[in-house]
Amino acid sequence: MLRATAGRIDDALDALTDLPALWHSWPHRPAWNIEDELTARGFVFEEEEPLMTLRFPPAKNAQTDIGPAVAPAPARAAAVAGKKAPHPLESPLGPASIRLVDGEEALLAWEELWTGSASDPAVHAALAAAGLGTHRVAHHFVAEVDGSLVGCGAAVVARATVAVEHIVTAATHRRRGIGAQLTGAALAIGRDHGATTAILTASPDGAALYHRLGFVDREPVRRFVAPGR
């Protein structure tokens, strides 16, 4: 992740080289409202979503709005025979087990859930660099029901903040509480790494869920894609 004001956009482009990236513009913050500069360079508007935040309660094990109980998910078989199953994670009780992605093959499966298509080599390389190994900053996880992967998510921890990212539930398993389980797993990772605040941006389909979990709206963010992507 890079931060760049309007005068540093070209420097950020040079640093990213050809890596795929979403560019964020903040219309309510003059220093970070770079929409005019992006569109002048041929960037294409992708979407606008609200930024939401949630403050964790002071006590690590205090009751929160993410669910009536938080417990380790039970062990399940790997989604693909012969592949190592991701580690169990804490999440609100529900129909799925939530497991940490902890290897190349599991990350490839996560990417297919996230994008709905085969993994892109450039995207995979970027995700693996940040999300595998003992010093990862991005923690990817999946939801599994009866041996099948039905959802995914990620938690990116930066100092006292955890970003809840890429919460996706398969169409066949929506409205069963799995999205809340995935979000709860991200919050648990954040707490375990010392975060005191969670942030996310919400799609129209997800906003109601996050409001129920205690997130509050802050401001809109507008996303752009570099030309040719």
Coordinates of C-alpha atoms in Angstrom, one line a residue:
M1 CA 0.0 0.0 0.0
L2 CA 1.3 3.4 -0.9
R3 CA 0.1 6.9 0.0
A4 CA 0.5 9.7 -2.6
T5 CA -0.7 13.2 -2.8
A6 CA -1.4 14.7 -6.2
G7 CA 2.2 15.8 -6.7
R8 CA 3.5 12.3 -6.1
I9 CA 1.3 10.2 -8.3
D10 CA 4.0 9.7 -10.9
D11 CA 6.4 8.6 -8.2
A12 CA 3.9 6.1 -6.9
L13 CA 3.3 4.8 -10.5
D14 CA 7.0 4.2 -10.9
A15 CA 7.2 2.4 -7.5
L16 CA 4.3 0.1 -8.5
T17 CA 5.7 -0.6 -12.0
D18 CA 3.2 -3.0 -13.6
L19 CA 1.6 -4.3 -10.4
P20 CA -2.2 -4.3 -10.5
A21 CA -3.6 -1.7 -8.1
L22 CA -6.7 0.2 -7.1
W23 CA -6.2 3.9 -6.5
H24 CA -8.2 5.6 -3.8
S25 CA -9.4 9.2 -3.8
W26 CA -10.9 10.9 -0.8
P27 CA -13.4 13.6 -1.9
H28 CA -13.7 15.0 1.6
R29 CA -10.0 15.4 2.2
P30 CA -8.4 18.0 -0.1
A31 CA -4.8 16.7 0.2
W32 CA -6.0 13.2 -0.8
N33 CA -8.6 14.1 -3.4
I34 CA -6.6 13.1 -6.4
E35 CA -9.5 12.3 -8.8
D36 CA -8.8 15.1 -11.3
E37 CA -5.1 14.0 -11.5
L38 CA -6.1 10.4 -12.0
T39 CA -8.6 11.0 -14.7
A40 CA -6.2 13.3 -16.5
R41 CA -3.8 10.3 -16.7
G42 CA -6.5 8.0 -18.1
F43 CA -7.5 6.3 -14.9
V44 CA -11.0 4.8 -15.0
F45 CA -13.6 5.2 -12.2
E46 CA -14.4 1.8 -10.6
E47 CA -16.6 2.4 -7.6
E48 CA -17.5 4.5 -4.6
E49 CA -18.0 2.9 -1.1
P50 CA -18.4 4.3 2.4
L51 CA -15.5 3.9 4.8
M52 CA -16.6 2.4 8.1
T53 CA -14.8 2.1 11.5
L54 CA -15.3 0.1 14.7
R55 CA -13.5 0.7 18.0
F56 CA -12.7 -2.5 20.0
P57 CA -13.7 -2.6 23.6
P58 CA -10.9 -2.1 26.1
A59 CA -10.8 -5.7 27.4
K60 CA -9.5 -8.2 24.8
N61 CA -12.1 -10.8 25.7
A62 CA -15.0 -8.4 26.3
Q63 CA -18.4 -9.0 24.7
T64 CA -18.6 -7.3 21.3
D65 CA -21.3 -6.9 18.7
I66 CA -19.7 -9.5 16.4
G67 CA -21.7 -12.4 17.9
P68 CA -22.9 -14.0 21.1
A69 CA -19.8 -16.2 21.4
V70 CA -16.4 -16.4 19.8
A71 CA -14.7 -19.8 19.7
P72 CA -12.1 -21.7 17.7
A73 CA -13.6 -23.3 14.6
P74 CA -13.6 -27.1 14.6
A75 CA -11.2 -29.0 12.4
R76 CA -12.5 -30.0 9.0
A77 CA -11.1 -31.9 6.0
A78 CA -9.1 -29.9 3.5
A79 CA -11.2 -28.5 0.6
V80 CA -9.0 -30.4 -1.9
A81 CA -7.9 -33.9 -1.2
G82 CA -4.2 -34.1 -0.4
K83 CA -3.8 -30.4 0.3
K84 CA -2.9 -29.1 3.7
A85 CA -5.8 -27.5 5.5
P86 CA -5.4 -23.9 6.7
H87 CA -5.2 -23.3 10.4
P88 CA -8.4 -22.8 12.4
L89 CA -9.3 -19.2 13.4
E90 CA -11.5 -17.7 15.9
S91 CA -14.9 -16.4 14.6
P92 CA -18.5 -16.0 15.8
L93 CA -20.3 -19.4 16.0
G94 CA -21.9 -20.3 12.7
P95 CA -22.2 -22.9 10.0
A96 CA -18.7 -22.6 8.6
S97 CA -15.2 -23.2 9.9
I98 CA -12.8 -20.3 9.3
R99 CA -9.2 -21.3 8.5
L100 CA -6.0 -19.3 7.9
V101 CA -4.5 -19.6 4.4
D102 CA -1.0 -20.9 5.0
G103 CA 0.5 -22.0 1.7
E104 CA 0.7 -21.4 -2.0
E105 CA -2.0 -23.8 -3.0
A106 CA -4.4 -22.5 -0.4
L107 CA -3.7 -18.9 -1.5
L108 CA -4.5 -19.9 -5.1
A109 CA -7.9 -21.3 -3.9
W110 CA -8.5 -18.1 -1.9
E111 CA -7.8 -16.0 -5.1
E112 CA -10.3 -18.0 -7.1
L113 CA -13.0 -17.4 -4.4
W114 CA -12.2 -13.7 -4.3
T115 CA -12.1 -13.0 -8.0
G116 CA -14.4 -15.7 -9.3
S117 CA -11.7 -16.7 -11.9
A118 CA -8.3 -18.3 -12.1
S119 CA -5.4 -16.7 -10.3
D120 CA -3.5 -14.0 -12.1
P121 CA 0.3 -14.5 -11.7
A122 CA 1.0 -10.9 -11.0
V123 CA -1.8 -10.7 -8.4
H124 CA -0.7 -14.0 -6.8
A125 CA 2.9 -12.8 -6.5
A126 CA 1.8 -9.6 -4.8
L127 CA -0.6 -11.4 -2.4
A128 CA 2.0 -14.1 -1.5
A129 CA 4.7 -11.5 -0.7
A130 CA 2.4 -9.8 1.8
G131 CA 0.3 -12.8 3.0
L132 CA 2.5 -15.8 3.4
G133 CA 5.3 -16.6 5.9
T134 CA 5.9 -15.7 9.6
H135 CA 6.2 -12.0 9.0
R136 CA 3.0 -11.5 6.9
V137 CA 1.1 -8.3 7.2
A138 CA -1.9 -9.6 5.3
H139 CA -3.8 -12.6 6.8
H140 CA -6.0 -14.4 4.3
F141 CA -8.6 -16.9 5.4
V142 CA -11.4 -19.0 4.0
A143 CA -14.8 -20.3 5.2
E144 CA -15.5 -24.0 4.7
V145 CA -18.8 -25.9 4.9
D146 CA -18.9 -29.7 4.5
G147 CA -15.5 -29.8 2.8
S148 CA -16.2 -27.0 0.3
L149 CA -14.8 -23.5 0.4
V150 CA -17.7 -21.0 0.5
G151 CA -16.1 -17.7 1.4
C152 CA -13.0 -15.7 2.0
G153 CA -11.6 -12.6 3.6
A154 CA -8.4 -10.9 4.7
A155 CA -7.1 -8.8 7.6
V156 CA -4.3 -6.3 7.1
V157 CA -2.8 -5.1 10.3
A158 CA -0.9 -1.7 10.4
R159 CA 0.0 -0.6 13.9
A160 CA -3.2 -0.1 15.9
T161 CA -5.6 -0.6 13.0
V162 CA -6.8 -3.7 11.2
A163 CA -8.3 -3.3 7.7
V164 CA -11.1 -5.9 7.0
E165 CA -10.7 -6.7 3.4
H166 CA -12.3 -8.9 0.6
I167 CA -15.2 -10.4 2.6
V168 CA -16.9 -12.6 0.0
T169 CA -19.5 -15.4 0.5
A170 CA -20.5 -17.7 -2.3
A171 CA -23.9 -17.0 -3.7
T172 CA -25.1 -20.5 -2.7
H173 CA -24.3 -19.8 1.0
R174 CA -25.4 -16.2 1.6
R175 CA -27.7 -15.1 4.4
R176 CA -26.5 -17.8 6.7
G177 CA -24.2 -15.8 8.9
I178 CA -20.9 -16.7 7.1
G179 CA -20.2 -13.1 6.3
A180 CA -20.4 -12.3 10.0
Q181 CA -18.1 -15.2 10.7
L182 CA -15.5 -14.0 8.2
T183 CA -15.7 -10.4 9.6
G184 CA -15.3 -11.7 13.1
A185 CA -12.2 -13.7 12.1
A186 CA -10.7 -10.5 10.8
L187 CA -11.5 -8.7 14.0
A188 CA -10.0 -11.5 16.1
I189 CA -6.8 -11.3 14.0
G190 CA -6.6 -7.6 14.6
R191 CA -7.1 -7.9 18.3
D192 CA -4.5 -10.6 18.6
H193 CA -2.0 -8.2 16.8
G194 CA -2.8 -5.3 19.1
A195 CA -5.2 -3.4 16.9
T196 CA -7.7 -1.1 18.7
T197 CA -9.7 0.0 15.6
A198 CA -11.1 -1.8 12.5
I199 CA -11.7 -0.2 9.2
L200 CA -13.4 -1.3 6.0
T201 CA -15.3 -0.1 3.0
A202 CA -18.7 -1.6 2.4
S203 CA -20.5 -2.7 -0.8
P204 CA -24.2 -2.0 -0.9
D205 CA -24.9 -5.7 -0.1
G206 CA -22.5 -5.6 2.9
A207 CA -23.3 -2.3 4.5
A208 CA -26.3 -3.5 6.5
L209 CA -24.2 -6.4 7.9
Y210 CA -21.4 -4.1 9.1
H211 CA -23.9 -1.7 10.7
R212 CA -25.3 -4.6 12.7
L213 CA -21.8 -5.6 13.8
G214 CA -21.2 -2.1 15.2
F215 CA -19.4 -0.3 12.3
V216 CA -20.2 3.3 11.7
D217 CA -20.0 5.4 8.5
R218 CA -17.2 7.9 8.2
E219 CA -16.8 9.2 4.7
P220 CA -16.9 8.0 1.1
V221 CA -13.9 6.7 -0.9
R222 CA -13.7 6.6 -4.7
R223 CA -11.6 4.0 -6.5
F224 CA -9.9 4.1 -9.8
V225 CA -8.1 1.6 -12.0
A226 CA -5.0 2.5 -14.0
P227 CA -5.4 2.6 -17.8
G228 CA -5.0 -0.8 -19.5
R229 CA -6.1 -2.7 -16.4

